[in-house]
Amino acid sequence: MSNVHTQALADAGVSIWLDDLSRSRLTSGSLESLVRDVNVTGVTTNPAIFASALSDSESYAEDIAEQAAKKASVDDAVVAITSKDVAQAADLLRPVYDASNGVDGRVSIEVDPRHAFDTQATIDQAVELWESLDRPNVMIKIPATDEGLPAITECLARGISVNVTLIFGLQRYREVLSAFLRGLEKARDTGLDLSGIHSVASFFVSRLDTEVDTRLEAIGTPEALALRGKAALANARLAYEIFREVSLTQRWKTLAAQGAHPQRPLWASTGVKNPAYPDTLYVDELVAPQTVTTLPEATLNAVADHGGDAQDTVNGTYREQDTILDQLSELGINYNEVIAKLESEGVQKFVDAWKDLLTQLEAELASASAR
């Protein structure tokens, strides 16, 4: 029997995806139990997650030895090893994919974050990953940079399901939705079946509060301090309003009539960074139909233990959220400046994690070759 709190989220139209993957999670049966017991219906990964996973070198010793024997480059080795985890997770989740008509049962793998500002390199690796994994329930993660937007369109146009990542601001989210629609229209015009193409848009949440709260505390007035912990929820809720507005356009209705699935908003970075905030804050306060929440294990456990009642906490709140952003502006907090900073830092964090992963794996390959 599934958990009452996570089942309530599922009943409210929220898909729960685990923000973690490792070989030990697969071999121990941990992922299987989460699917069975707490309504996990998907998995997301990123460079930091894989860096953490491969720190358990014992679990990957056989793969590392195999790559060393092939004299594989560190770049090829890391793709081979991480793709193996993704493939196994996708196979485990295939029954969920089939039961949900492809909506859930998804596993995401990201293109090399060093390609975040190179459109063609992003497209090339996305195609390579999609074809090599050869599983319909995989999603390829592409960052929502200026250079990433045309890559998103092109990959969708080729029938590749895409998880758009590192979205922080509302204008960028509008651009992502436009890239999504263009991709579907191109796919349709070349005769592809739109019903087989899926996408989510990963809108990052908690990092905005971390940045804005620091600025509010620097201001230090009662008015400023009263706004702590409100920016991220306001931002995400207004993103959902944009999603709903697009769903009412004739452009989308035409695509939907031709078999297209909506690009669901995915709430990412949902673990609270401030221990003063409730540990389920970014889950309980972002409940809305046709959304995905991707949770690190600690947040998932908290939701399963004491999550809220899963009532819609987004629709009908938009005027209040606009007011919050206006109040921040009146205090001198520049929204566009904050968003630009978070996007830049977000890409760099993934690049740094990827470089750390490559350095770590290179040492492991050298050690295996010397044995």
PDB file of N, CA, C and O in Angstrom, residues 79 109-131 139-156 158 160-166 347 351:
ATOM      1  N   VAL A  79      30.490   8.714 -20.001  1.00  0.00           N
ATOM      2  CA  VAL A  79      29.205   8.568 -20.688  1.00  0.00           C
ATOM      3  C   VAL A  79      28.743   7.111 -20.648  1.00  0.00           C
ATOM      4  O   VAL A  79      27.572   6.818 -20.379  1.00  0.00           O
ATOM      5  N   ILE A 109      18.870  12.185 -18.361  1.00  0.00           N
ATOM      6  CA  ILE A 109      20.326  12.267 -18.365  1.00  0.00           C
ATOM      7  C   ILE A 109      20.726  13.545 -19.092  1.00  0.00           C
ATOM      8  O   ILE A 109      20.148  13.891 -20.124  1.00  0.00           O
ATOM      9  N   GLU A 110      21.709  14.244 -18.537  1.00  0.00           N
ATOM     10  CA  GLU A 110      22.062  15.567 -19.043  1.00  0.00           C
ATOM     11  C   GLU A 110      23.229  15.514 -20.028  1.00  0.00           C
ATOM     12  O   GLU A 110      24.167  14.720 -19.859  1.00  0.00           O
ATOM     13  N   VAL A 111      23.164  16.378 -21.022  1.00  0.00           N
ATOM     14  CA  VAL A 111      24.314  16.543 -21.908  1.00  0.00           C
ATOM     15  C   VAL A 111      25.462  17.144 -21.097  1.00  0.00           C
ATOM     16  O   VAL A 111      25.256  17.753 -20.053  1.00  0.00           O
ATOM     17  N   ASP A 112      26.662  16.961 -21.581  1.00  0.00           N
ATOM     18  CA  ASP A 112      27.855  17.513 -20.937  1.00  0.00           C
ATOM     19  C   ASP A 112      27.625  19.006 -20.675  1.00  0.00           C
ATOM     20  O   ASP A 112      27.392  19.777 -21.619  1.00  0.00           O
ATOM     21  N   PRO A 113      27.654  19.442 -19.417  1.00  0.00           N
ATOM     22  CA  PRO A 113      27.352  20.850 -19.131  1.00  0.00           C
ATOM     23  C   PRO A 113      28.349  21.827 -19.747  1.00  0.00           C
ATOM     24  O   PRO A 113      28.047  23.023 -19.871  1.00  0.00           O
ATOM     25  N   ARG A 114      29.509  21.332 -20.167  1.00  0.00           N
ATOM     26  CA  ARG A 114      30.467  22.213 -20.844  1.00  0.00           C
ATOM     27  C   ARG A 114      29.961  22.644 -22.216  1.00  0.00           C
ATOM     28  O   ARG A 114      30.516  23.565 -22.825  1.00  0.00           O
ATOM     29  N   HIS A 115      28.897  21.990 -22.694  1.00  0.00           N
ATOM     30  CA  HIS A 115      28.286  22.366 -23.978  1.00  0.00           C
ATOM     31  C   HIS A 115      27.155  23.379 -23.816  1.00  0.00           C
ATOM     32  O   HIS A 115      26.459  23.686 -24.784  1.00  0.00           O
ATOM     33  N   ALA A 116      26.945  23.893 -22.604  1.00  0.00           N
ATOM     34  CA  ALA A 116      25.777  24.731 -22.325  1.00  0.00           C
ATOM     35  C   ALA A 116      25.690  25.966 -23.212  1.00  0.00           C
ATOM     36  O   ALA A 116      24.597  26.486 -23.455  1.00  0.00           O
ATOM     37  N   PHE A 117      26.829  26.432 -23.727  1.00  0.00           N
ATOM     38  CA  PHE A 117      26.831  27.630 -24.571  1.00  0.00           C
ATOM     39  C   PHE A 117      27.231  27.296 -26.003  1.00  0.00           C
ATOM     40  O   PHE A 117      27.701  28.169 -26.743  1.00  0.00           O
ATOM     41  N   ASP A 118      27.013  26.043 -26.393  1.00  0.00           N
ATOM     42  CA  ASP A 118      27.354  25.577 -27.746  1.00  0.00           C
ATOM     43  C   ASP A 118      26.171  24.786 -28.284  1.00  0.00           C
ATOM     44  O   ASP A 118      25.965  23.632 -27.918  1.00  0.00           O
ATOM     45  N   THR A 119      25.397  25.422 -29.140  1.00  0.00           N
ATOM     46  CA  THR A 119      24.159  24.803 -29.640  1.00  0.00           C
ATOM     47  C   THR A 119      24.422  23.487 -30.361  1.00  0.00           C
ATOM     48  O   THR A 119      23.779  22.466 -30.064  1.00  0.00           O
ATOM     49  N   GLN A 120      25.332  23.484 -31.317  1.00  0.00           N
ATOM     50  CA  GLN A 120      25.537  22.284 -32.129  1.00  0.00           C
ATOM     51  C   GLN A 120      26.107  21.133 -31.308  1.00  0.00           C
ATOM     52  O   GLN A 120      25.710  19.976 -31.492  1.00  0.00           O
ATOM     53  N   ALA A 121      27.030  21.439 -30.393  1.00  0.00           N
ATOM     54  CA  ALA A 121      27.590  20.373 -29.550  1.00  0.00           C
ATOM     55  C   ALA A 121      26.510  19.762 -28.671  1.00  0.00           C
ATOM     56  O   ALA A 121      26.498  18.541 -28.432  1.00  0.00           O
ATOM     57  N   THR A 122      25.592  20.594 -28.195  1.00  0.00           N
ATOM     58  CA  THR A 122      24.477  20.094 -27.392  1.00  0.00           C
ATOM     59  C   THR A 122      23.596  19.172 -28.213  1.00  0.00           C
ATOM     60  O   THR A 122      23.217  18.083 -27.765  1.00  0.00           O
ATOM     61  N   ILE A 123      23.244  19.605 -29.420  1.00  0.00           N
ATOM     62  CA  ILE A 123      22.415  18.764 -30.296  1.00  0.00           C
ATOM     63  C   ILE A 123      23.106  17.443 -30.581  1.00  0.00           C
ATOM     64  O   ILE A 123      22.492  16.371 -30.479  1.00  0.00           O
ATOM     65  N   ASP A 124      24.383  17.502 -30.932  1.00  0.00           N
ATOM     66  CA  ASP A 124      25.116  16.291 -31.307  1.00  0.00           C
ATOM     67  C   ASP A 124      25.135  15.286 -30.156  1.00  0.00           C
ATOM     68  O   ASP A 124      24.896  14.089 -30.365  1.00  0.00           O
ATOM     69  N   GLN A 125      25.416  15.766 -28.932  1.00  0.00           N
ATOM     70  CA  GLN A 125      25.474  14.805 -27.832  1.00  0.00           C
ATOM     71  C   GLN A 125      24.086  14.327 -27.435  1.00  0.00           C
ATOM     72  O   GLN A 125      23.909  13.167 -27.052  1.00  0.00           O
ATOM     73  N   ALA A 126      23.080  15.197 -27.525  1.00  0.00           N
ATOM     74  CA  ALA A 126      21.716  14.775 -27.217  1.00  0.00           C
ATOM     75  C   ALA A 126      21.284  13.647 -28.146  1.00  0.00           C
ATOM     76  O   ALA A 126      20.701  12.644 -27.708  1.00  0.00           O
ATOM     77  N   VAL A 127      21.584  13.789 -29.438  1.00  0.00           N
ATOM     78  CA  VAL A 127      21.250  12.741 -30.408  1.00  0.00           C
ATOM     79  C   VAL A 127      22.011  11.454 -30.079  1.00  0.00           C
ATOM     80  O   VAL A 127      21.450  10.350 -30.104  1.00  0.00           O
ATOM     81  N   GLU A 128      23.295  11.608 -29.742  1.00  0.00           N
ATOM     82  CA  GLU A 128      24.112  10.438 -29.419  1.00  0.00           C
ATOM     83  C   GLU A 128      23.573   9.695 -28.198  1.00  0.00           C
ATOM     84  O   GLU A 128      23.461   8.467 -28.210  1.00  0.00           O
ATOM     85  N   LEU A 129      23.232  10.435 -27.153  1.00  0.00           N
ATOM     86  CA  LEU A 129      22.692   9.801 -25.953  1.00  0.00           C
ATOM     87  C   LEU A 129      21.350   9.138 -26.229  1.00  0.00           C
ATOM     88  O   LEU A 129      21.087   8.006 -25.784  1.00  0.00           O
ATOM     89  N   TRP A 130      20.489   9.823 -26.943  1.00  0.00           N
ATOM     90  CA  TRP A 130      19.158   9.296 -27.255  1.00  0.00           C
ATOM     91  C   TRP A 130      19.271   7.991 -28.044  1.00  0.00           C
ATOM     92  O   TRP A 130      18.590   7.005 -27.748  1.00  0.00           O
ATOM     93  N   GLU A 131      20.138   7.985 -29.049  1.00  0.00           N
ATOM     94  CA  GLU A 131      20.266   6.796 -29.892  1.00  0.00           C
ATOM     95  C   GLU A 131      20.974   5.648 -29.171  1.00  0.00           C
ATOM     96  O   GLU A 131      20.605   4.482 -29.335  1.00  0.00           O
ATOM     97  N   MET A 139      14.725  10.805 -21.035  1.00  0.00           N
ATOM     98  CA  MET A 139      14.675  12.207 -21.429  1.00  0.00           C
ATOM     99  C   MET A 139      16.092  12.757 -21.427  1.00  0.00           C
ATOM    100  O   MET A 139      16.881  12.447 -20.534  1.00  0.00           O
ATOM    101  N   ILE A 140      16.388  13.593 -22.397  1.00  0.00           N
ATOM    102  CA  ILE A 140      17.695  14.232 -22.474  1.00  0.00           C
ATOM    103  C   ILE A 140      17.575  15.640 -21.883  1.00  0.00           C
ATOM    104  O   ILE A 140      16.746  16.435 -22.314  1.00  0.00           O
ATOM    105  N   LYS A 141      18.428  15.914 -20.890  1.00  0.00           N
ATOM    106  CA  LYS A 141      18.384  17.223 -20.230  1.00  0.00           C
ATOM    107  C   LYS A 141      19.255  18.222 -20.987  1.00  0.00           C
ATOM    108  O   LYS A 141      20.428  17.957 -21.264  1.00  0.00           O
ATOM    109  N   ILE A 142      18.655  19.358 -21.294  1.00  0.00           N
ATOM    110  CA  ILE A 142      19.346  20.438 -22.003  1.00  0.00           C
ATOM    111  C   ILE A 142      19.135  21.723 -21.211  1.00  0.00           C
ATOM    112  O   ILE A 142      17.996  22.069 -20.881  1.00  0.00           O
ATOM    113  N   PRO A 143      20.208  22.459 -20.881  1.00  0.00           N
ATOM    114  CA  PRO A 143      20.043  23.690 -20.106  1.00  0.00           C
ATOM    115  C   PRO A 143      19.387  24.800 -20.911  1.00  0.00           C
ATOM    116  O   PRO A 143      19.598  24.921 -22.117  1.00  0.00           O
ATOM    117  N   ALA A 144      18.636  25.633 -20.204  1.00  0.00           N
ATOM    118  CA  ALA A 144      17.874  26.704 -20.844  1.00  0.00           C
ATOM    119  C   ALA A 144      18.707  27.973 -20.981  1.00  0.00           C
ATOM    120  O   ALA A 144      18.292  29.060 -20.572  1.00  0.00           O
ATOM    121  N   THR A 145      19.869  27.842 -21.572  1.00  0.00           N
ATOM    122  CA  THR A 145      20.677  29.013 -21.914  1.00  0.00           C
ATOM    123  C   THR A 145      20.208  29.567 -23.255  1.00  0.00           C
ATOM    124  O   THR A 145      19.416  28.928 -23.961  1.00  0.00           O
ATOM    125  N   ASP A 146      20.724  30.722 -23.635  1.00  0.00           N
ATOM    126  CA  ASP A 146      20.392  31.267 -24.961  1.00  0.00           C
ATOM    127  C   ASP A 146      20.749  30.269 -26.052  1.00  0.00           C
ATOM    128  O   ASP A 146      19.992  30.087 -27.019  1.00  0.00           O
ATOM    129  N   GLU A 147      21.911  29.624 -25.898  1.00  0.00           N
ATOM    130  CA  GLU A 147      22.354  28.648 -26.899  1.00  0.00           C
ATOM    131  C   GLU A 147      21.601  27.334 -26.780  1.00  0.00           C
ATOM    132  O   GLU A 147      21.516  26.569 -27.745  1.00  0.00           O
ATOM    133  N   GLY A 148      21.047  27.064 -25.602  1.00  0.00           N
ATOM    134  CA  GLY A 148      20.299  25.832 -25.414  1.00  0.00           C
ATOM    135  C   GLY A 148      18.932  25.848 -26.059  1.00  0.00           C
ATOM    136  O   GLY A 148      18.405  24.806 -26.460  1.00  0.00           O
ATOM    137  N   LEU A 149      18.339  27.035 -26.191  1.00  0.00           N
ATOM    138  CA  LEU A 149      16.972  27.128 -26.713  1.00  0.00           C
ATOM    139  C   LEU A 149      16.827  26.537 -28.115  1.00  0.00           C
ATOM    140  O   LEU A 149      15.918  25.717 -28.347  1.00  0.00           O
ATOM    141  N   PRO A 150      17.683  26.901 -29.088  1.00  0.00           N
ATOM    142  CA  PRO A 150      17.539  26.275 -30.411  1.00  0.00           C
ATOM    143  C   PRO A 150      17.858  24.787 -30.389  1.00  0.00           C
ATOM    144  O   PRO A 150      17.310  24.026 -31.204  1.00  0.00           O
ATOM    145  N   ALA A 151      18.708  24.359 -29.461  1.00  0.00           N
ATOM    146  CA  ALA A 151      18.989  22.923 -29.339  1.00  0.00           C
ATOM    147  C   ALA A 151      17.751  22.178 -28.855  1.00  0.00           C
ATOM    148  O   ALA A 151      17.459  21.061 -29.306  1.00  0.00           O
ATOM    149  N   ILE A 152      17.007  22.799 -27.938  1.00  0.00           N
ATOM    150  CA  ILE A 152      15.763  22.202 -27.453  1.00  0.00           C
ATOM    151  C   ILE A 152      14.787  22.020 -28.609  1.00  0.00           C
ATOM    152  O   ILE A 152      14.191  20.947 -28.790  1.00  0.00           O
ATOM    153  N   THR A 153      14.622  23.075 -29.407  1.00  0.00           N
ATOM    154  CA  THR A 153      13.724  22.999 -30.559  1.00  0.00           C
ATOM    155  C   THR A 153      14.153  21.897 -31.514  1.00  0.00           C
ATOM    156  O   THR A 153      13.321  21.080 -31.961  1.00  0.00           O
ATOM    157  N   GLU A 154      15.427  21.848 -31.847  1.00  0.00           N
ATOM    158  CA  GLU A 154      15.915  20.875 -32.829  1.00  0.00           C
ATOM    159  C   GLU A 154      15.778  19.450 -32.329  1.00  0.00           C
ATOM    160  O   GLU A 154      15.404  18.546 -33.084  1.00  0.00           O
ATOM    161  N   CYS A 155      16.071  19.223 -31.057  1.00  0.00           N
ATOM    162  CA  CYS A 155      15.959  17.864 -30.523  1.00  0.00           C
ATOM    163  C   CYS A 155      14.510  17.397 -30.496  1.00  0.00           C
ATOM    164  O   CYS A 155      14.205  16.256 -30.879  1.00  0.00           O
ATOM    165  N   LEU A 156      13.605  18.242 -30.075  1.00  0.00           N
ATOM    166  CA  LEU A 156      12.188  17.888 -30.105  1.00  0.00           C
ATOM    167  C   LEU A 156      11.732  17.630 -31.542  1.00  0.00           C
ATOM    168  O   LEU A 156      10.959  16.701 -31.808  1.00  0.00           O
ATOM    169  N   ARG A 158      13.345  16.362 -33.799  1.00  0.00           N
ATOM    170  CA  ARG A 158      13.836  15.045 -34.218  1.00  0.00           C
ATOM    171  C   ARG A 158      13.174  13.897 -33.453  1.00  0.00           C
ATOM    172  O   ARG A 158      13.557  12.739 -33.602  1.00  0.00           O
ATOM    173  N   ILE A 160      13.080  13.616 -30.079  1.00  0.00           N
ATOM    174  CA  ILE A 160      13.769  13.336 -28.819  1.00  0.00           C
ATOM    175  C   ILE A 160      12.995  13.986 -27.670  1.00  0.00           C
ATOM    176  O   ILE A 160      12.683  15.173 -27.712  1.00  0.00           O
ATOM    177  N   SER A 161      12.699  13.213 -26.645  1.00  0.00           N
ATOM    178  CA  SER A 161      12.034  13.773 -25.468  1.00  0.00           C
ATOM    179  C   SER A 161      13.055  14.537 -24.631  1.00  0.00           C
ATOM    180  O   SER A 161      14.159  14.054 -24.381  1.00  0.00           O
ATOM    181  N   VAL A 162      12.676  15.743 -24.192  1.00  0.00           N
ATOM    182  CA  VAL A 162      13.635  16.666 -23.587  1.00  0.00           C
ATOM    183  C   VAL A 162      13.164  17.145 -22.220  1.00  0.00           C
ATOM    184  O   VAL A 162      12.011  17.514 -22.032  1.00  0.00           O
ATOM    185  N   ASN A 163      14.105  17.133 -21.274  1.00  0.00           N
ATOM    186  CA  ASN A 163      13.924  17.767 -19.973  1.00  0.00           C
ATOM    187  C   ASN A 163      14.747  19.051 -20.011  1.00  0.00           C
ATOM    188  O   ASN A 163      15.973  19.012 -20.041  1.00  0.00           O
ATOM    189  N   VAL A 164      14.077  20.180 -20.064  1.00  0.00           N
ATOM    190  CA  VAL A 164      14.774  21.474 -20.098  1.00  0.00           C
ATOM    191  C   VAL A 164      15.149  21.843 -18.667  1.00  0.00           C
ATOM    192  O   VAL A 164      14.285  21.921 -17.796  1.00  0.00           O
ATOM    193  N   THR A 165      16.431  22.072 -18.412  1.00  0.00           N
ATOM    194  CA  THR A 165      16.881  22.286 -17.047  1.00  0.00           C
ATOM    195  C   THR A 165      17.433  23.693 -16.842  1.00  0.00           C
ATOM    196  O   THR A 165      17.614  24.457 -17.791  1.00  0.00           O
ATOM    197  N   LEU A 166      17.657  24.027 -15.563  1.00  0.00           N
ATOM    198  CA  LEU A 166      18.242  25.306 -15.171  1.00  0.00           C
ATOM    199  C   LEU A 166      17.407  26.514 -15.629  1.00  0.00           C
ATOM    200  O   LEU A 166      17.923  27.483 -16.149  1.00  0.00           O
ATOM    201  N   VAL A 347      24.877  26.944 -14.239  1.00  0.00           N
ATOM    202  CA  VAL A 347      25.690  26.273 -15.254  1.00  0.00           C
ATOM    203  C   VAL A 347      27.075  25.974 -14.701  1.00  0.00           C
ATOM    204  O   VAL A 347      27.596  24.864 -14.864  1.00  0.00           O
ATOM    205  N   VAL A 351      29.171  22.460 -14.385  1.00  0.00           N
ATOM    206  CA  VAL A 351      30.467  22.299 -15.050  1.00  0.00           C
ATOM    207  C   VAL A 351      31.522  21.876 -14.041  1.00  0.00           C
ATOM    208  O   VAL A 351      32.312  20.948 -14.295  1.00  0.00           O
TER     209      VAL A 351
END
